[in-house]
Coordinates of C-alpha atoms and ligand atoms in Angstrom, one line a residue:
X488 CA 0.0 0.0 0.0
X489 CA 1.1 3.3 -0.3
X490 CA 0.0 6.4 2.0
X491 CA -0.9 9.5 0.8
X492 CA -1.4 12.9 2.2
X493 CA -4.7 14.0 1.8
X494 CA -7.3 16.8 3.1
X495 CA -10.8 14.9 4.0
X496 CA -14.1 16.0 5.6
X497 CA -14.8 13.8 8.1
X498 CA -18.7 14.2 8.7
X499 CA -20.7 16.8 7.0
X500 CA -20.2 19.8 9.4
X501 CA -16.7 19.5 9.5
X502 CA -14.1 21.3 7.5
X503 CA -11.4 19.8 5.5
X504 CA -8.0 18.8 7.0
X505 CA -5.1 16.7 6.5
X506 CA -5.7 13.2 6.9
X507 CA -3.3 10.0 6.1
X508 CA -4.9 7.7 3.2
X509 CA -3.8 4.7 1.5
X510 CA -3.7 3.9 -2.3
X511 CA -3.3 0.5 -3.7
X512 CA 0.1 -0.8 -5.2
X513 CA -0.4 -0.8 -9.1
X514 CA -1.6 -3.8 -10.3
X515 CA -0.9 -5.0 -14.1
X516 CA -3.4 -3.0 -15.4
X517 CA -3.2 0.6 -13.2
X518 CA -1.2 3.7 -13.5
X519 CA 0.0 5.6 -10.1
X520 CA -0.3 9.4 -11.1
X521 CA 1.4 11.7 -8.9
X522 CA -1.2 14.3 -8.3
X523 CA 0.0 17.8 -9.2
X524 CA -3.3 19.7 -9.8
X525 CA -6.9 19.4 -9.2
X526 CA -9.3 21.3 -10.3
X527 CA -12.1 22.3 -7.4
X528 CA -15.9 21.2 -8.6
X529 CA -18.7 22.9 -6.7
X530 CA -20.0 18.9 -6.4
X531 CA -16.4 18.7 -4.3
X532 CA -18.8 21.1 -1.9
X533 CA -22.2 19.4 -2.1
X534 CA -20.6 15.6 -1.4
X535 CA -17.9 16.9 1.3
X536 CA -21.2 18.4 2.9
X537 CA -23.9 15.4 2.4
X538 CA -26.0 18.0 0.3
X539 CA -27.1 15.3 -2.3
X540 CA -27.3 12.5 1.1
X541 CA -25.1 9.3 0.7
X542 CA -22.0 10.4 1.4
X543 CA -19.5 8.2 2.8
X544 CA -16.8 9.5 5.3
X545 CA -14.0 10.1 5.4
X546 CA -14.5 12.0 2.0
X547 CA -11.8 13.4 0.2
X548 CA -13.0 14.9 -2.9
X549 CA -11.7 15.8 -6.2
X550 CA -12.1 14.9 -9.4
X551 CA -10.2 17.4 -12.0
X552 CA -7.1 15.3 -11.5
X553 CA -4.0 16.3 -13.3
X554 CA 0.0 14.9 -13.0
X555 CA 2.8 13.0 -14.0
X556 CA 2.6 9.0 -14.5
X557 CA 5.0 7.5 -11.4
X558 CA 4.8 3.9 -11.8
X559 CA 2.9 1.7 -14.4
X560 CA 2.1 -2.3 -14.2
X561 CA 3.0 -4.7 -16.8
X562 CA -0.5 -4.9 -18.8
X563 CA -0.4 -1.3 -19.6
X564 CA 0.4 -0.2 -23.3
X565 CA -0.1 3.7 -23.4
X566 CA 1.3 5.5 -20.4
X567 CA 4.6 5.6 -19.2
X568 CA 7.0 7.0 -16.5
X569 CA 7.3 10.6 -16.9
X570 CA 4.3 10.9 -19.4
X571 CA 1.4 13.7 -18.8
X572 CA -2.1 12.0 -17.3
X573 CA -5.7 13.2 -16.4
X574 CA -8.2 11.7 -14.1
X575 CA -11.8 13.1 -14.2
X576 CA -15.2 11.9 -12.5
X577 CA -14.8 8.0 -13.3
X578 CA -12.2 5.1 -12.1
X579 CA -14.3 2.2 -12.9
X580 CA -17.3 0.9 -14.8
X581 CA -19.0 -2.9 -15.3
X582 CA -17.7 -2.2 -18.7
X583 CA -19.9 -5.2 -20.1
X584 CA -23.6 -3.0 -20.0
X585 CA -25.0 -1.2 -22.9
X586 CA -23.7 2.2 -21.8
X587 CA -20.2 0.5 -21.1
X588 CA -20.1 -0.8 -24.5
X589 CA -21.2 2.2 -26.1
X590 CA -18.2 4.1 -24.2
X591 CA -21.2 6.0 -21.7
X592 CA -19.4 4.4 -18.8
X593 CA -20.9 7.4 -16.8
X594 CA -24.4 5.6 -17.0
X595 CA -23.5 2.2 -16.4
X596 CA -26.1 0.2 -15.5
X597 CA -24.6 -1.3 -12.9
X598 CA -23.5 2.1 -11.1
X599 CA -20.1 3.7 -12.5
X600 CA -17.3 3.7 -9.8
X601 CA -16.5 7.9 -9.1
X602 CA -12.9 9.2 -8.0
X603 CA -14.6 9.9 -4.8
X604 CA -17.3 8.7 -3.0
X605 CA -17.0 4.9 -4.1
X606 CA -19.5 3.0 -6.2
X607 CA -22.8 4.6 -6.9
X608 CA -24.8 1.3 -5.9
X609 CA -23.2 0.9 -2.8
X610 CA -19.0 -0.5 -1.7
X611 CA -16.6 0.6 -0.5
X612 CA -15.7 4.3 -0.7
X613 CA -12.9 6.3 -2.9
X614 CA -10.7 9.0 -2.3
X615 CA -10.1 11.8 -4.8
X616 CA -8.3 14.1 -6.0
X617 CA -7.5 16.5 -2.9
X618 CA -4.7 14.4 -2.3
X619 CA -0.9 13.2 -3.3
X620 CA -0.7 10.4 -5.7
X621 CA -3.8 8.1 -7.2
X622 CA -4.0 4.5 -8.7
X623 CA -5.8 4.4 -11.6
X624 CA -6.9 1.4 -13.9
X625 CA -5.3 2.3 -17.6
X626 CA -8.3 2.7 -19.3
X627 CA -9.9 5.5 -17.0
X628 CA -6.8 7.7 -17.6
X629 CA -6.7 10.4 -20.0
X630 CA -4.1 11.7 -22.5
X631 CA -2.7 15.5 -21.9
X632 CA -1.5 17.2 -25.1
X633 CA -1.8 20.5 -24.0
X634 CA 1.8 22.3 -22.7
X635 CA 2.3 21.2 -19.8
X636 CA 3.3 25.1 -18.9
X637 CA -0.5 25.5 -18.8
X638 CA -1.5 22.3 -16.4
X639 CA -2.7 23.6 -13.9
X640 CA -5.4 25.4 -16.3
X641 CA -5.7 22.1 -17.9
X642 CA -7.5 20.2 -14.5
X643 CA -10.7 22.0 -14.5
X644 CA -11.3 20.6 -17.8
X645 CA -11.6 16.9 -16.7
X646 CA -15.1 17.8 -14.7
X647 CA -15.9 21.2 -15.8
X648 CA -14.7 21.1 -19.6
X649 CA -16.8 17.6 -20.2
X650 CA -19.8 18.1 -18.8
X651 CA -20.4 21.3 -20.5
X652 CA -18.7 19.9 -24.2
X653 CA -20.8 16.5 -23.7
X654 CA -24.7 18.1 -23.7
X655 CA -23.3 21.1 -26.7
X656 CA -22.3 18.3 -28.9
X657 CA -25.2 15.9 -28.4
X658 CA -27.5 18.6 -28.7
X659 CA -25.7 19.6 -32.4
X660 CA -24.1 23.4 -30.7
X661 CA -22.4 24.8 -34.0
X662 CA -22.5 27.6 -36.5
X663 CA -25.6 29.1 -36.9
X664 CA -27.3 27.9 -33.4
X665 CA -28.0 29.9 -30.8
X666 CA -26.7 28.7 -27.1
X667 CA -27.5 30.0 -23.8
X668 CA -25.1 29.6 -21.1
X669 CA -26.6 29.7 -17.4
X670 CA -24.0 31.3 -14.6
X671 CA -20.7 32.1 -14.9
X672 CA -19.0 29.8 -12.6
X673 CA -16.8 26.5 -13.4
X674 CA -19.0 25.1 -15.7
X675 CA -20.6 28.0 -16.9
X676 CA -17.3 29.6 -18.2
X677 CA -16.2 26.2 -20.0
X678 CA -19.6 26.3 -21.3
X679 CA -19.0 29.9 -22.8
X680 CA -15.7 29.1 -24.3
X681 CA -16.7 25.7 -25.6
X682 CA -19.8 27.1 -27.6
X683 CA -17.6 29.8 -29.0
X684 CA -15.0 27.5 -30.1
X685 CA -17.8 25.0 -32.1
X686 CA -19.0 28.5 -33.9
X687 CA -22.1 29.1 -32.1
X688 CA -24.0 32.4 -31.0
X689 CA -23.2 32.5 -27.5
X690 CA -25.4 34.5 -24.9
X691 CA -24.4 34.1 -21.7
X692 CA -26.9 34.2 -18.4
X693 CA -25.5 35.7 -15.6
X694 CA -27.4 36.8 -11.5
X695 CA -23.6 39.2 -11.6
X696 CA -23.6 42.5 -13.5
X697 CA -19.9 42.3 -12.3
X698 CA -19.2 39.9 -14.7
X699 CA -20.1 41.1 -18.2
X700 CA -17.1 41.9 -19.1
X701 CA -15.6 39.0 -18.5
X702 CA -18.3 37.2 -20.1
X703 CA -17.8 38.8 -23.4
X704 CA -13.7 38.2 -23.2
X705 CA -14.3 34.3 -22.3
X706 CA -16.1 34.3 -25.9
X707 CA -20.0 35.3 -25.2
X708 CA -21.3 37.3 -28.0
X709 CA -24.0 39.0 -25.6
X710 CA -24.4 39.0 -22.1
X711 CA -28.0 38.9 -20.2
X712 CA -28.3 39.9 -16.7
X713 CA -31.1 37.5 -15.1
X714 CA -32.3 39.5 -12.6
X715 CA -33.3 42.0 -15.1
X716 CA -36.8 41.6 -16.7
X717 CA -36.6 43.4 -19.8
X718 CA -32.6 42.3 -20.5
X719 CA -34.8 38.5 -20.2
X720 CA -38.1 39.6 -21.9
X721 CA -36.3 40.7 -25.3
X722 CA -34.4 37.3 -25.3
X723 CA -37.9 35.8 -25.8
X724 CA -38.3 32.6 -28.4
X725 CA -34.3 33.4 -29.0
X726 CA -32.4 30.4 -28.5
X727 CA -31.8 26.7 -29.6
X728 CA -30.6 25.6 -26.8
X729 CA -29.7 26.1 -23.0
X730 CA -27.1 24.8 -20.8
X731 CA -27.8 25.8 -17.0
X732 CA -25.3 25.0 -14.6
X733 CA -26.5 26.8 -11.6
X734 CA -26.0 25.3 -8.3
X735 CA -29.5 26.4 -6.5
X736 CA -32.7 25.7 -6.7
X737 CA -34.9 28.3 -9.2
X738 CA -37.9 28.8 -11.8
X739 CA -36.7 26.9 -14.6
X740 CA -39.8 28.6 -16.6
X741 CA -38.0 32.2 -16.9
X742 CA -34.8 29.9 -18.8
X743 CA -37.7 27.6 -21.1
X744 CA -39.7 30.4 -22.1
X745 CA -36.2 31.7 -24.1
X746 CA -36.1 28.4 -26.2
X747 CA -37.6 28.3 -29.9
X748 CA -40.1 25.5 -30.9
X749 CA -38.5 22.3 -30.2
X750 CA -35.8 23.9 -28.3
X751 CA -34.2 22.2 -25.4
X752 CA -32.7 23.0 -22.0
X753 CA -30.2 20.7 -20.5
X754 CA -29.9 20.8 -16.4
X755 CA -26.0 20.5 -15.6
X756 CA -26.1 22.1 -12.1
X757 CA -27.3 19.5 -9.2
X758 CA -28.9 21.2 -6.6
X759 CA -29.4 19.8 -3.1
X760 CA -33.0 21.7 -3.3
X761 CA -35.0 20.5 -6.0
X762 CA -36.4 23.3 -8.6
X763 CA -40.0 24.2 -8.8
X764 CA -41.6 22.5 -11.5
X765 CA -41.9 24.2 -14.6
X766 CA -45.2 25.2 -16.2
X767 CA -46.3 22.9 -18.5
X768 CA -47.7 24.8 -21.1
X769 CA -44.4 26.5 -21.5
X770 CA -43.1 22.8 -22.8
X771 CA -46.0 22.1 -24.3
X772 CA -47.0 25.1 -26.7
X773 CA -43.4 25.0 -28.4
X774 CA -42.9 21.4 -27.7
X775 CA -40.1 22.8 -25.9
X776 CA -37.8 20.1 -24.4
X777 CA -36.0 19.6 -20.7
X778 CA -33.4 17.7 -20.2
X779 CA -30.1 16.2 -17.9
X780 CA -26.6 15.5 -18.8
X781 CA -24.0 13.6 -16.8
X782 CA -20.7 14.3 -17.3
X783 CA -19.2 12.5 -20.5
X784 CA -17.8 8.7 -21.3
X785 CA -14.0 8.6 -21.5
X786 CA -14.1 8.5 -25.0
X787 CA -15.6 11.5 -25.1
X788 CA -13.5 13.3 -22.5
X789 CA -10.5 12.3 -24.4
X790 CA -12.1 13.9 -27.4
X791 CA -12.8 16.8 -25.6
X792 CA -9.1 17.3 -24.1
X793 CA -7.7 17.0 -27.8
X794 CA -10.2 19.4 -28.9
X795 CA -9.1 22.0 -26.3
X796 CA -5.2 21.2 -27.0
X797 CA -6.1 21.9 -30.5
X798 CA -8.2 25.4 -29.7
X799 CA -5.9 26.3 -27.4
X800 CA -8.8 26.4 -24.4
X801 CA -8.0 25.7 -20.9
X802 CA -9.6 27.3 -17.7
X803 CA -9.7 30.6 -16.2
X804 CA -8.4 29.9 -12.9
X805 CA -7.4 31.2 -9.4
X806 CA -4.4 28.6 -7.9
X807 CA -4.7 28.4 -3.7
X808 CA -2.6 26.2 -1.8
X809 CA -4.8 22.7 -0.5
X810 CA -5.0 24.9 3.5
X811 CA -7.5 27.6 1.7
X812 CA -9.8 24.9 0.7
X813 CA -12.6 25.4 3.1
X814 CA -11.8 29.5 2.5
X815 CA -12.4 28.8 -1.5
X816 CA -15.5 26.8 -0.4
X817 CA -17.2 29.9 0.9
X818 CA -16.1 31.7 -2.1
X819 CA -17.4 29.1 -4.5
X820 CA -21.1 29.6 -2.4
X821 CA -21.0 33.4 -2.8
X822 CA -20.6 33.0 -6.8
X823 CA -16.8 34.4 -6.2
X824 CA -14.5 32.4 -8.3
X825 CA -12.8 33.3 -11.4
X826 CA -13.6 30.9 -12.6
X827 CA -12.0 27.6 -10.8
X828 CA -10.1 27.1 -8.2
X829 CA -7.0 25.0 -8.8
X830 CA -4.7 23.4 -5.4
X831 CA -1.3 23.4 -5.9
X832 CA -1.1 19.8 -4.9
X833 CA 3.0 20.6 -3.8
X834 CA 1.4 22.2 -1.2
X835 CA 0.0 19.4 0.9
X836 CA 3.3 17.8 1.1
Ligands
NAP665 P1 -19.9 27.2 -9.5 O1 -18.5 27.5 -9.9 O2 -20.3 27.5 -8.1 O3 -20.9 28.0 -10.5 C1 -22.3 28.1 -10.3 C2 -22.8 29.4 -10.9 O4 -24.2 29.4 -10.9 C3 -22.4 30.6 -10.1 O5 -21.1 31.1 -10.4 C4 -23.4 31.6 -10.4 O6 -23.2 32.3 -11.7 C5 -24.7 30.8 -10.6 N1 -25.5 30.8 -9.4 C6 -25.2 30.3 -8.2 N2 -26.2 30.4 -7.3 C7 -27.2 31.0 -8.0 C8 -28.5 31.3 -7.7 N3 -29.0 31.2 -6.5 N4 -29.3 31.8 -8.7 C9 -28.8 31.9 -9.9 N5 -27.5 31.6 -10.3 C10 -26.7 31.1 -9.3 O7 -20.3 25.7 -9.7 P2 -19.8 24.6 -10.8 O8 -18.7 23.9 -10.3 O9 -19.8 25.3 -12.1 O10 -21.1 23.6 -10.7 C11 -22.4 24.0 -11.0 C12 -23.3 22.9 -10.7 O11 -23.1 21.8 -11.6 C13 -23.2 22.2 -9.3 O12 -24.5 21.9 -8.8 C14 -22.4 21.0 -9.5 O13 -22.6 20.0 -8.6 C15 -23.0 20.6 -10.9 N6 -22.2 19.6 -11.7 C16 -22.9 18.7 -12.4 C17 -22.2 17.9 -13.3 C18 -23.0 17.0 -14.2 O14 -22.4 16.0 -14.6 N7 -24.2 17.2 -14.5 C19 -20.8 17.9 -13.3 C20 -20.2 18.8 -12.5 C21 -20.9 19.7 -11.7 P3 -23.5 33.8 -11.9 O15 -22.8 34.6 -10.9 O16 -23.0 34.0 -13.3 O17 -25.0 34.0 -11.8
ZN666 ZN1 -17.2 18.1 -11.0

């Protein structure tokens, strides 16, 4: 075995400190990653706190993993000592269901296994990201292309960057479509710079006036402050589709009411507080759609990481050192982050 430093919650009202963990040796198949980077996910927040229930303690979270391969066991072909790795949402699936085979390992019918928090049917629990090294089975770690003088940038796409790029290319975001972006957080600024890169119209959705500008430079091609009828009222039968990635609980109807006919609105954000259900005639007289996405397969993320290498897109971010986490958390509540907050791994050591 091999013991890690990590930060862990230990019960849902506690705040994150260091705590000793242990990682399996690598077996034929794994590669141990020496953690460098990782990204800080506002569902790092909700599980450390038992906002979605189930969590299993102690919890140490993270899942926007980035670092340098360390060891690797016999079996594996495409990683080697020294080489560039990522680690997002997913160590393990049953990998024999139809969404295994069709390379959705994230809705595996038999319950995908997540960095952190274990298997989502029940086992034993995993530790994530917030923490020194990790043993990973080959085939749930990703290629890095990008410099590796921009890394640290780099993490927040394993979580953030995927589950926005998953639900704009399913839902056909390109030239001559017009995307909504819902709050400028970690998701929410991927989402912006994603949709710009495919070619679409971009109008971003923002509850901060303080962040319009920003906004516009992260690739929006118009910015809407929610909180402001009119702004909202012109936007009226505007858009193709919507991406919301807000953390709370709100009316969904002011966001549906801005989709064309047959538009549709894809719920990122997880709220611990469910929303308020829409009107239905708002669906029904456009035959407007609502709908969920779950982070991507690692096909897909791979996909997604080359894409970025090749655009040139990484994250906005703000590096702290692993002590400000519970500080960051705060921040993250208040809708201050611009736009993710990266640890410096080298400093828990
Ligand atoms: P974040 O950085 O905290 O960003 C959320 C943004 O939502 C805020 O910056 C804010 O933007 C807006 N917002 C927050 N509270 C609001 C409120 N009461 N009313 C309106 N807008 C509000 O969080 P994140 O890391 O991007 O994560 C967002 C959500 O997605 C979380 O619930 C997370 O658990 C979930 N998530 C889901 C998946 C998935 O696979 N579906 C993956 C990762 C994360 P403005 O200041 O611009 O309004
Ligand atoms: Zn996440």
């Amino acid at each position: 075995m091999i013991k890690t430093k990590s930060f862990a919650a230990q019960e849902p009202t506690s705040i994150l400190a260091p705590f000793d963990i242990q990682r399996r040796d690598p077996g034929a198949d794994d590669v141990q990653i020496e953690i460098l980077y990782c990204g800080v996910c506002h569902s790092d927040l909700h599980t450390a706190r038992n906002e979605w229930k189930g969590t299993l303690y102690p919890c140490v979270p993270g899942h926007e993993i980035v670092g340098r391969v360390v060891a690797v066991g016999d079996k594996v072909k495409n990683f080697k000592v020294g080489d560039l790795a990522g680690v997002g949402c997913l160590v393990d699936s049953c990998g024999h269901c139809h969404s295994c085979v069709e390379g959705e390992e994230q809705y595996c019918e038999n319950g995908f296994t997540g960095t952190y928090n274990g298997p989502l049917f029940g086992g034993e629990n995993t530790y994530g990201g917030y923490s020194q090294t990790i043993v990973v089975k080959e085939s749930f770690v990703l290629r890095i292309r990008h410099n590796e003088k921009v890394l640290a940038s780099v993490a927040p796409l394993l979580c953030a960057g995927i589950t926005t790029y998953s639900p704009l290319r399913r839902w056909g975001a390109g030239p001559g479509k017009q995307v909504g972006i819902v709050g400028l957080g970690g998701l929410g600024h991927m989402g912006v710079k994603l949709a710009h890169a495919m070619g679409a119209h971009v109008t971003l959705f923002t509850t901060s006036p303080g962040k319009i500008e920003d906004g516009k430079r992260l690739g929006a091609d118009e910015v809407c402050v929610s909180t402001d009828p009119d702004q909202m009222a012109a936007r009226a039968t505007q858009l193709d589709l919507i991406i919301n990635t807000v953390a709370a609980s709100h009316d969904l109807d002011a966001y549906l009411s801005l989709l064309k006919r047959d538009g549709t609105m894809i719920l990122v954000g997880a709220p611990a507080e469910p929303h308020p259900s829409p009107n239905v005639f708002n669906l029904i007289l456009k035959r407007r759609n609502l709908a969920g996405s779950l982070i991507g397969g690692i096909h897909e993320t791979q996909e997604m990481l080359d894409f970025c290498a090749q655009h040139g897109t990484v994250s906005d971010i703000e590096t702290i050192p692993v002590q400000y986490i519970n500080t960051a958390y705060e921040r993250m509540l208040k809708s201050d982050v611009k736009y993710r907050f990266v640890i410096d791994m080298a400093t828990l050591a």
